[in-house]
Amino acid sequence: MDIKVLGTGCPKCKTLEKLTRDAVEELGINAQITKVEDIMEIMKYNVMKTPALVVDGKVVVKGSIPSYDALKKLLS
């Protein structure tokens, strides 16, 4: 699984990255997690509000931080 956390480094972006890493570890998923902070790279995903989460090329979260349980459900 390829997961990208899109965000410029704000506290919400860092929170989403931590929650994502925790959820992947708890679920035992084999995933590559990448933090994307470059605004031009973020724009390629047609995302105007961060944080955002991209799973296997598909944007699944935009502009908010899902609850931990909702995040685990998205990833499983």
mmCIF file as gemmi writes it, N, C-alpha and C atoms, coordinates in Angstrom:
data_model
loop_
_atom_site.group_PDB
_atom_site.id
_atom_site.type_symbol
_atom_site.label_atom_id
_atom_site.label_alt_id
_atom_site.label_comp_id
_atom_site.label_asym_id
_atom_site.label_entity_id
_atom_site.label_seq_id
_atom_site.pdbx_PDB_ins_code
_atom_site.Cartn_x
_atom_site.Cartn_y
_atom_site.Cartn_z
_atom_site.occupancy
_atom_site.B_iso_or_equiv
_atom_site.pdbx_formal_charge
_atom_site.auth_seq_id
_atom_site.auth_asym_id
_atom_site.pdbx_PDB_model_num
ATOM 1 N N . MET Axp A 1 ? 0.84 -1.168 0 1 0 ? 1 A 1
ATOM 2 C CA . MET Axp A 1 ? 0 0 0 1 0 ? 1 A 1
ATOM 3 C C . MET Axp A 1 ? 0.892 1.239 0 1 0 ? 1 A 1
ATOM 4 N N . ASP Axp A 2 ? 0.528 2.216 -0.825 1 0 ? 2 A 1
ATOM 5 C CA . ASP Axp A 2 ? 1.274 3.464 -0.915 1 0 ? 2 A 1
ATOM 6 C C . ASP Axp A 2 ? 0.419 4.582 -0.326 1 0 ? 2 A 1
ATOM 7 N N . ILE Axp A 3 ? 0.895 5.179 0.757 1 0 ? 3 A 1
ATOM 8 C CA . ILE Axp A 3 ? 0.14 6.227 1.45 1 0 ? 3 A 1
ATOM 9 C C . ILE Axp A 3 ? 0.949 7.513 1.428 1 0 ? 3 A 1
ATOM 10 N N . LYS Axp A 4 ? 0.269 8.6 1.056 1 0 ? 4 A 1
ATOM 11 C CA . LYS Axp A 4 ? 0.91 9.91 1.067 1 0 ? 4 A 1
ATOM 12 C C . LYS Axp A 4 ? 0.099 10.841 1.956 1 0 ? 4 A 1
ATOM 13 N N . VAL Axp A 5 ? 0.803 11.527 2.866 1 0 ? 5 A 1
ATOM 14 C CA . VAL Axp A 5 ? 0.182 12.549 3.701 1 0 ? 5 A 1
ATOM 15 C C . VAL Axp A 5 ? 0.564 13.884 3.076 1 0 ? 5 A 1
ATOM 16 N N . LEU Axp A 6 ? -0.433 14.619 2.591 1 0 ? 6 A 1
ATOM 17 C CA . LEU Axp A 6 ? -0.18 15.891 1.935 1 0 ? 6 A 1
ATOM 18 C C . LEU Axp A 6 ? -0.385 17.026 2.929 1 0 ? 6 A 1
ATOM 19 N N . GLY Axp A 7 ? 0.613 17.878 3.053 1 0 ? 7 A 1
ATOM 20 C CA . GLY Axp A 7 ? 0.502 19.016 3.949 1 0 ? 7 A 1
ATOM 21 C C . GLY Axp A 7 ? 1.815 19.755 4.037 1 0 ? 7 A 1
ATOM 22 N N . THR Axp A 8 ? 1.721 21.048 4.32 1 0 ? 8 A 1
ATOM 23 C CA . THR Axp A 8 ? 2.911 21.896 4.306 1 0 ? 8 A 1
ATOM 24 C C . THR Axp A 8 ? 3.687 21.891 5.608 1 0 ? 8 A 1
ATOM 25 N N . GLY Axp A 9 ? 3.246 21.127 6.584 1 0 ? 9 A 1
ATOM 26 C CA . GLY Axp A 9 ? 3.976 21.041 7.846 1 0 ? 9 A 1
ATOM 27 C C . GLY Axp A 9 ? 3.25 21.666 9.016 1 0 ? 9 A 1
ATOM 28 N N . CYS Axp A 10 ? 1.981 22.004 8.833 1 0 ? 10 A 1
ATOM 29 C CA . CYS Axp A 10 ? 1.188 22.589 9.917 1 0 ? 10 A 1
ATOM 30 C C . CYS Axp A 10 ? 0.893 21.528 10.985 1 0 ? 10 A 1
ATOM 31 N N . PRO Axp A 11 ? 0.47 21.947 12.17 1 0 ? 11 A 1
ATOM 32 C CA . PRO Axp A 11 ? 0.173 20.972 13.24 1 0 ? 11 A 1
ATOM 33 C C . PRO Axp A 11 ? -0.852 19.905 12.828 1 0 ? 11 A 1
ATOM 34 N N . LYS Axp A 12 ? -1.883 20.284 12.077 1 0 ? 12 A 1
ATOM 35 C CA . LYS Axp A 12 ? -2.89 19.309 11.653 1 0 ? 12 A 1
ATOM 36 C C . LYS Axp A 12 ? -2.274 18.263 10.725 1 0 ? 12 A 1
ATOM 37 N N . CYS Axp A 13 ? -1.373 18.708 9.856 1 0 ? 13 A 1
ATOM 38 C CA . CYS Axp A 13 ? -0.713 17.788 8.931 1 0 ? 13 A 1
ATOM 39 C C . CYS Axp A 13 ? 0.147 16.785 9.702 1 0 ? 13 A 1
ATOM 40 N N . LYS Axp A 14 ? 0.849 17.282 10.699 1 0 ? 14 A 1
ATOM 41 C CA . LYS Axp A 14 ? 1.698 16.414 11.518 1 0 ? 14 A 1
ATOM 42 C C . LYS Axp A 14 ? 0.852 15.423 12.308 1 0 ? 14 A 1
ATOM 43 N N . THR Axp A 15 ? -0.31 15.878 12.782 1 0 ? 15 A 1
ATOM 44 C CA . THR Axp A 15 ? -1.223 14.995 13.517 1 0 ? 15 A 1
ATOM 45 C C . THR Axp A 15 ? -1.723 13.881 12.611 1 0 ? 15 A 1
ATOM 46 N N . LEU Axp A 16 ? -2.129 14.235 11.381 1 0 ? 16 A 1
ATOM 47 C CA . LEU Axp A 16 ? -2.621 13.213 10.447 1 0 ? 16 A 1
ATOM 48 C C . LEU Axp A 16 ? -1.527 12.205 10.122 1 0 ? 16 A 1
ATOM 49 N N . GLU Axp A 17 ? -0.3 12.685 9.96 1 0 ? 17 A 1
ATOM 50 C CA . GLU Axp A 17 ? 0.81 11.766 9.675 1 0 ? 17 A 1
ATOM 51 C C . GLU Axp A 17 ? 1.019 10.796 10.836 1 0 ? 17 A 1
ATOM 52 N N . LYS Axp A 18 ? 1.004 11.306 12.071 1 0 ? 18 A 1
ATOM 53 C CA . LYS Axp A 18 ? 1.203 10.447 13.242 1 0 ? 18 A 1
ATOM 54 C C . LYS Axp A 18 ? 0.074 9.429 13.369 1 0 ? 18 A 1
ATOM 55 N N . LEU Axp A 19 ? -1.173 9.888 13.225 1 0 ? 19 A 1
ATOM 56 C CA . LEU Axp A 19 ? -2.319 8.977 13.317 1 0 ? 19 A 1
ATOM 57 C C . LEU Axp A 19 ? -2.238 7.892 12.239 1 0 ? 19 A 1
ATOM 58 N N . THR Axp A 20 ? -1.828 8.285 11.043 1 0 ? 20 A 1
ATOM 59 C CA . THR Axp A 20 ? -1.72 7.325 9.938 1 0 ? 20 A 1
ATOM 60 C C . THR Axp A 20 ? -0.655 6.282 10.242 1 0 ? 20 A 1
ATOM 61 N N . ARG Axp A 21 ? 0.495 6.736 10.71 1 0 ? 21 A 1
ATOM 62 C CA . ARG Axp A 21 ? 1.571 5.791 11.051 1 0 ? 21 A 1
ATOM 63 C C . ARG Axp A 21 ? 1.125 4.842 12.168 1 0 ? 21 A 1
ATOM 64 N N . ASP Axp A 22 ? 0.443 5.38 13.188 1 0 ? 22 A 1
ATOM 65 C CA . ASP Axp A 22 ? -0.043 4.551 14.297 1 0 ? 22 A 1
ATOM 66 C C . ASP Axp A 22 ? -1.059 3.522 13.801 1 0 ? 22 A 1
ATOM 67 N N . ALA Axp A 23 ? -1.982 3.951 12.931 1 0 ? 23 A 1
ATOM 68 C CA . ALA Axp A 23 ? -3.02 3.05 12.428 1 0 ? 23 A 1
ATOM 69 C C . ALA Axp A 23 ? -2.406 1.936 11.58 1 0 ? 23 A 1
ATOM 70 N N . VAL Axp A 24 ? -1.45 2.284 10.724 1 0 ? 24 A 1
ATOM 71 C CA . VAL Axp A 24 ? -0.791 1.282 9.88 1 0 ? 24 A 1
ATOM 72 C C . VAL Axp A 24 ? -0.083 0.249 10.749 1 0 ? 24 A 1
ATOM 73 N N . GLU Axp A 25 ? 0.607 0.728 11.783 1 0 ? 25 A 1
ATOM 74 C CA . GLU Axp A 25 ? 1.31 -0.193 12.683 1 0 ? 25 A 1
ATOM 75 C C . GLU Axp A 25 ? 0.329 -1.09 13.43 1 0 ? 25 A 1
ATOM 76 N N . GLU Axp A 26 ? -0.745 -0.493 13.951 1 0 ? 26 A 1
ATOM 77 C CA . GLU Axp A 26 ? -1.727 -1.275 14.713 1 0 ? 26 A 1
ATOM 78 C C . GLU Axp A 26 ? -2.409 -2.324 13.844 1 0 ? 26 A 1
ATOM 79 N N . LEU Axp A 27 ? -2.709 -1.957 12.589 1 0 ? 27 A 1
ATOM 80 C CA . LEU Axp A 27 ? -3.399 -2.884 11.692 1 0 ? 27 A 1
ATOM 81 C C . LEU Axp A 27 ? -2.447 -3.898 11.058 1 0 ? 27 A 1
ATOM 82 N N . GLY Axp A 28 ? -1.149 -3.674 11.194 1 0 ? 28 A 1
ATOM 83 C CA . GLY Axp A 28 ? -0.175 -4.589 10.618 1 0 ? 28 A 1
ATOM 84 C C . GLY Axp A 28 ? -0.126 -4.528 9.095 1 0 ? 28 A 1
ATOM 85 N N . ILE Axp A 29 ? -0.402 -3.355 8.552 1 0 ? 29 A 1
ATOM 86 C CA . ILE Axp A 29 ? -0.421 -3.178 7.096 1 0 ? 29 A 1
ATOM 87 C C . ILE Axp A 29 ? 1.002 -2.939 6.598 1 0 ? 29 A 1
ATOM 88 N N . ASN Axp A 30 ? 1.328 -3.573 5.478 1 0 ? 30 A 1
ATOM 89 C CA . ASN Axp A 30 ? 2.606 -3.321 4.818 1 0 ? 30 A 1
ATOM 90 C C . ASN Axp A 30 ? 2.409 -2.099 3.932 1 0 ? 30 A 1
ATOM 91 N N . ALA Axp A 31 ? 2.89 -0.945 4.385 1 0 ? 31 A 1
ATOM 92 C CA . ALA Axp A 31 ? 2.642 0.297 3.657 1 0 ? 31 A 1
ATOM 93 C C . ALA Axp A 31 ? 3.883 1.174 3.63 1 0 ? 31 A 1
ATOM 94 N N . GLN Axp A 32 ? 4.01 1.902 2.547 1 0 ? 32 A 1
ATOM 95 C CA . GLN Axp A 32 ? 5.04 2.922 2.4 1 0 ? 32 A 1
ATOM 96 C C . GLN Axp A 32 ? 4.348 4.262 2.65 1 0 ? 32 A 1
ATOM 97 N N . ILE Axp A 33 ? 4.742 4.969 3.715 1 0 ? 33 A 1
ATOM 98 C CA . ILE Axp A 33 ? 4.127 6.254 4.05 1 0 ? 33 A 1
ATOM 99 C C . ILE Axp A 33 ? 5.102 7.373 3.708 1 0 ? 33 A 1
ATOM 100 N N . THR Axp A 34 ? 4.615 8.327 2.919 1 0 ? 34 A 1
ATOM 101 C CA . THR Axp A 34 ? 5.435 9.452 2.492 1 0 ? 34 A 1
ATOM 102 C C . THR Axp A 34 ? 4.75 10.753 2.886 1 0 ? 34 A 1
ATOM 103 N N . LYS Axp A 35 ? 5.534 11.69 3.398 1 0 ? 35 A 1
ATOM 104 C CA . LYS Axp A 35 ? 5.009 13.03 3.716 1 0 ? 35 A 1
ATOM 105 C C . LYS Axp A 35 ? 5.351 13.926 2.542 1 0 ? 35 A 1
ATOM 106 N N . VAL Axp A 36 ? 4.337 14.552 1.942 1 0 ? 36 A 1
ATOM 107 C CA . VAL Axp A 36 ? 4.531 15.443 0.798 1 0 ? 36 A 1
ATOM 108 C C . VAL Axp A 36 ? 4.261 16.873 1.257 1 0 ? 36 A 1
ATOM 109 N N . GLU Axp A 37 ? 5.314 17.699 1.251 1 0 ? 37 A 1
ATOM 110 C CA . GLU Axp A 37 ? 5.181 19.081 1.709 1 0 ? 37 A 1
ATOM 111 C C . GLU Axp A 37 ? 5.282 20.101 0.577 1 0 ? 37 A 1
ATOM 112 N N . ASP Axp A 38 ? 5.727 19.66 -0.602 1 0 ? 38 A 1
ATOM 113 C CA . ASP Axp A 38 ? 5.877 20.564 -1.739 1 0 ? 38 A 1
ATOM 114 C C . ASP Axp A 38 ? 4.509 20.939 -2.297 1 0 ? 38 A 1
ATOM 115 N N . ILE Axp A 39 ? 4.207 22.242 -2.299 1 0 ? 39 A 1
ATOM 116 C CA . ILE Axp A 39 ? 2.885 22.715 -2.714 1 0 ? 39 A 1
ATOM 117 C C . ILE Axp A 39 ? 2.559 22.343 -4.161 1 0 ? 39 A 1
ATOM 118 N N . MET Axp A 40 ? 3.556 22.34 -5.025 1 0 ? 40 A 1
ATOM 119 C CA . MET Axp A 40 ? 3.312 21.975 -6.431 1 0 ? 40 A 1
ATOM 120 C C . MET Axp A 40 ? 2.948 20.496 -6.561 1 0 ? 40 A 1
ATOM 121 N N . GLU Axp A 41 ? 3.571 19.662 -5.749 1 0 ? 41 A 1
ATOM 122 C CA . GLU Axp A 41 ? 3.249 18.228 -5.744 1 0 ? 41 A 1
ATOM 123 C C . GLU Axp A 41 ? 1.841 18.014 -5.181 1 0 ? 41 A 1
ATOM 124 N N . ILE Axp A 42 ? 1.501 18.748 -4.126 1 0 ? 42 A 1
ATOM 125 C CA . ILE Axp A 42 ? 0.163 18.649 -3.522 1 0 ? 42 A 1
ATOM 126 C C . ILE Axp A 42 ? -0.906 19.044 -4.543 1 0 ? 42 A 1
ATOM 127 N N . MET Axp A 43 ? -0.639 20.101 -5.316 1 0 ? 43 A 1
ATOM 128 C CA . MET Axp A 43 ? -1.609 20.594 -6.308 1 0 ? 43 A 1
ATOM 129 C C . MET Axp A 43 ? -1.886 19.542 -7.388 1 0 ? 43 A 1
ATOM 130 N N . LYS Axp A 44 ? -0.942 18.65 -7.65 1 0 ? 44 A 1
ATOM 131 C CA . LYS Axp A 44 ? -1.151 17.603 -8.654 1 0 ? 44 A 1
ATOM 132 C C . LYS Axp A 44 ? -2.309 16.685 -8.276 1 0 ? 44 A 1
ATOM 133 N N . TYR Axp A 45 ? -2.617 16.628 -6.979 1 0 ? 45 A 1
ATOM 134 C CA . TYR Axp A 45 ? -3.731 15.793 -6.501 1 0 ? 45 A 1
ATOM 135 C C . TYR Axp A 45 ? -5.041 16.572 -6.446 1 0 ? 45 A 1
ATOM 136 N N . ASN Axp A 46 ? -5.043 17.818 -6.952 1 0 ? 46 A 1
ATOM 137 C CA . ASN Axp A 46 ? -6.23 18.668 -6.962 1 0 ? 46 A 1
ATOM 138 C C . ASN Axp A 46 ? -6.76 18.905 -5.547 1 0 ? 46 A 1
ATOM 139 N N . VAL Axp A 47 ? -5.826 19.071 -4.611 1 0 ? 47 A 1
ATOM 140 C CA . VAL Axp A 47 ? -6.168 19.31 -3.215 1 0 ? 47 A 1
ATOM 141 C C . VAL Axp A 47 ? -5.904 20.778 -2.904 1 0 ? 47 A 1
ATOM 142 N N . MET Axp A 48 ? -6.943 21.477 -2.432 1 0 ? 48 A 1
ATOM 143 C CA . MET Axp A 48 ? -6.801 22.885 -2.088 1 0 ? 48 A 1
ATOM 144 C C . MET Axp A 48 ? -6.709 23.111 -0.581 1 0 ? 48 A 1
ATOM 145 N N . LYS Axp A 49 ? -7.182 22.135 0.192 1 0 ? 49 A 1
ATOM 146 C CA . LYS Axp A 49 ? -7.129 22.237 1.654 1 0 ? 49 A 1
ATOM 147 C C . LYS Axp A 49 ? -6.37 21.052 2.21 1 0 ? 49 A 1
ATOM 148 N N . THR Axp A 50 ? -5.441 21.35 3.099 1 0 ? 50 A 1
ATOM 149 C CA . THR Axp A 50 ? -4.692 20.276 3.744 1 0 ? 50 A 1
ATOM 150 C C . THR Axp A 50 ? -5.089 20.233 5.21 1 0 ? 50 A 1
ATOM 151 N N . PRO Axp A 51 ? -4.862 19.158 5.898 1 0 ? 51 A 1
ATOM 152 C CA . PRO Axp A 51 ? -4.149 17.967 5.446 1 0 ? 51 A 1
ATOM 153 C C . PRO Axp A 51 ? -5.004 17.107 4.524 1 0 ? 51 A 1
ATOM 154 N N . ALA Axp A 52 ? -4.333 16.283 3.745 1 0 ? 52 A 1
ATOM 155 C CA . ALA Axp A 52 ? -5.02 15.342 2.871 1 0 ? 52 A 1
ATOM 156 C C . ALA Axp A 52 ? -4.276 14.01 2.931 1 0 ? 52 A 1
ATOM 157 N N . LEU Axp A 53 ? -5.011 12.964 2.616 1 0 ? 53 A 1
ATOM 158 C CA . LEU Axp A 53 ? -4.443 11.619 2.645 1 0 ? 53 A 1
ATOM 159 C C . LEU Axp A 53 ? -4.725 10.944 1.313 1 0 ? 53 A 1
ATOM 160 N N . VAL Axp A 54 ? -3.681 10.405 0.703 1 0 ? 54 A 1
ATOM 161 C CA . VAL Axp A 54 ? -3.794 9.712 -0.577 1 0 ? 54 A 1
ATOM 162 C C . VAL Axp A 54 ? -3.393 8.261 -0.351 1 0 ? 54 A 1
ATOM 163 N N . VAL Axp A 55 ? -4.286 7.343 -0.715 1 0 ? 55 A 1
ATOM 164 C CA . VAL Axp A 55 ? -4.013 5.915 -0.574 1 0 ? 55 A 1
ATOM 165 C C . VAL Axp A 55 ? -4.037 5.29 -1.955 1 0 ? 55 A 1
ATOM 166 N N . ASP Axp A 56 ? -2.91 4.725 -2.353 1 0 ? 56 A 1
ATOM 167 C CA . ASP Axp A 56 ? -2.764 4.093 -3.665 1 0 ? 56 A 1
ATOM 168 C C . ASP Axp A 56 ? -3.248 5.006 -4.795 1 0 ? 56 A 1
ATOM 169 N N . GLY Axp A 57 ? -2.867 6.293 -4.724 1 0 ? 57 A 1
ATOM 170 C CA . GLY Axp A 57 ? -3.172 7.245 -5.781 1 0 ? 57 A 1
ATOM 171 C C . GLY Axp A 57 ? -4.531 7.909 -5.694 1 0 ? 57 A 1
ATOM 172 N N . LYS Axp A 58 ? -5.358 7.523 -4.721 1 0 ? 58 A 1
ATOM 173 C CA . LYS Axp A 58 ? -6.707 8.082 -4.591 1 0 ? 58 A 1
ATOM 174 C C . LYS Axp A 58 ? -6.785 8.945 -3.341 1 0 ? 58 A 1
ATOM 175 N N . VAL Axp A 59 ? -7.293 10.186 -3.493 1 0 ? 59 A 1
ATOM 176 C CA . VAL Axp A 59 ? -7.452 11.078 -2.346 1 0 ? 59 A 1
ATOM 177 C C . VAL Axp A 59 ? -8.646 10.593 -1.523 1 0 ? 59 A 1
ATOM 178 N N . VAL Axp A 60 ? -8.397 10.235 -0.257 1 0 ? 60 A 1
ATOM 179 C CA . VAL Axp A 60 ? -9.47 9.712 0.596 1 0 ? 60 A 1
ATOM 180 C C . VAL Axp A 60 ? -9.845 10.679 1.717 1 0 ? 60 A 1
ATOM 181 N N . VAL Axp A 61 ? -8.981 11.652 2.004 1 0 ? 61 A 1
ATOM 182 C CA . VAL Axp A 61 ? -9.261 12.663 3.033 1 0 ? 61 A 1
ATOM 183 C C . VAL Axp A 61 ? -8.755 14.001 2.504 1 0 ? 61 A 1
ATOM 184 N N . LYS Axp A 62 ? -9.59 15.054 2.662 1 0 ? 62 A 1
ATOM 185 C CA . LYS Axp A 62 ? -9.18 16.405 2.258 1 0 ? 62 A 1
ATOM 186 C C . LYS Axp A 62 ? -9.617 17.405 3.309 1 0 ? 62 A 1
ATOM 187 N N . GLY Axp A 63 ? -8.686 18.204 3.794 1 0 ? 63 A 1
ATOM 188 C CA . GLY Axp A 63 ? -9.025 19.34 4.637 1 0 ? 63 A 1
ATOM 189 C C . GLY Axp A 63 ? -9.475 19.033 6.044 1 0 ? 63 A 1
ATOM 190 N N . SER Axp A 64 ? -9.279 17.819 6.509 1 0 ? 64 A 1
ATOM 191 C CA . SER Axp A 64 ? -9.692 17.489 7.878 1 0 ? 64 A 1
ATOM 192 C C . SER Axp A 64 ? -8.874 16.319 8.394 1 0 ? 64 A 1
ATOM 193 N N . ILE Axp A 65 ? -9.032 16.077 9.685 1 0 ? 65 A 1
ATOM 194 C CA . ILE Axp A 65 ? -8.393 14.917 10.305 1 0 ? 65 A 1
ATOM 195 C C . ILE Axp A 65 ? -9.51 13.976 10.739 1 0 ? 65 A 1
ATOM 196 N N . PRO Axp A 66 ? -9.579 12.789 10.132 1 0 ? 66 A 1
ATOM 197 C CA . PRO Axp A 66 ? -10.613 11.844 10.555 1 0 ? 66 A 1
ATOM 198 C C . PRO Axp A 66 ? -10.302 11.304 11.951 1 0 ? 66 A 1
ATOM 199 N N . SER Axp A 67 ? -11.321 10.769 12.602 1 0 ? 67 A 1
ATOM 200 C CA . SER Axp A 67 ? -11.079 10.131 13.893 1 0 ? 67 A 1
ATOM 201 C C . SER Axp A 67 ? -10.168 8.928 13.665 1 0 ? 67 A 1
ATOM 202 N N . TYR Axp A 68 ? -9.515 8.49 14.718 1 0 ? 68 A 1
ATOM 203 C CA . TYR Axp A 68 ? -8.6 7.352 14.615 1 0 ? 68 A 1
ATOM 204 C C . TYR Axp A 68 ? -9.329 6.117 14.091 1 0 ? 68 A 1
ATOM 205 N N . ASP Axp A 69 ? -10.545 5.872 14.601 1 0 ? 69 A 1
ATOM 206 C CA . ASP Axp A 69 ? -11.313 4.709 14.152 1 0 ? 69 A 1
ATOM 207 C C . ASP Axp A 69 ? -11.699 4.821 12.686 1 0 ? 69 A 1
ATOM 208 N N . ALA Axp A 70 ? -12.093 6.034 12.257 1 0 ? 70 A 1
ATOM 209 C CA . ALA Axp A 70 ? -12.452 6.239 10.847 1 0 ? 70 A 1
ATOM 210 C C . ALA Axp A 70 ? -11.227 6.047 9.949 1 0 ? 70 A 1
ATOM 211 N N . LEU Axp A 71 ? -10.086 6.483 10.419 1 0 ? 71 A 1
ATOM 212 C CA . LEU Axp A 71 ? -8.838 6.331 9.672 1 0 ? 71 A 1
ATOM 213 C C . LEU Axp A 71 ? -8.492 4.845 9.508 1 0 ? 71 A 1
ATOM 214 N N . LYS Axp A 72 ? -8.607 4.084 10.594 1 0 ? 72 A 1
ATOM 215 C CA . LYS Axp A 72 ? -8.325 2.646 10.529 1 0 ? 72 A 1
ATOM 216 C C . LYS Axp A 72 ? -9.278 1.965 9.532 1 0 ? 72 A 1
ATOM 217 N N . LYS Axp A 73 ? -10.528 2.393 9.518 1 0 ? 73 A 1
ATOM 218 C CA . LYS Axp A 73 ? -11.511 1.821 8.593 1 0 ? 73 A 1
ATOM 219 C C . LYS Axp A 73 ? -11.126 2.141 7.145 1 0 ? 73 A 1
ATOM 220 N N . LEU Axp A 74 ? -10.675 3.368 6.897 1 0 ? 74 A 1
ATOM 221 C CA . LEU Axp A 74 ? -10.239 3.754 5.546 1 0 ? 74 A 1
ATOM 222 C C . LEU Axp A 74 ? -9.062 2.913 5.056 1 0 ? 74 A 1
ATOM 223 N N . LEU Axp A 75 ? -8.167 2.57 5.968 1 0 ? 75 A 1
ATOM 224 C CA . LEU Axp A 75 ? -6.946 1.875 5.608 1 0 ? 75 A 1
ATOM 225 C C . LEU Axp A 75 ? -7.095 0.35 5.528 1 0 ? 75 A 1
ATOM 226 N N . SER Axp A 76 ? -8.14 -0.171 6.153 1 0 ? 76 A 1
ATOM 227 C CA . SER Axp A 76 ? -8.274 -1.636 6.16 1 0 ? 76 A 1
ATOM 228 C C . SER Axp A 76 ? -9.152 -2.157 5.043 1 0 ? 76 A 1
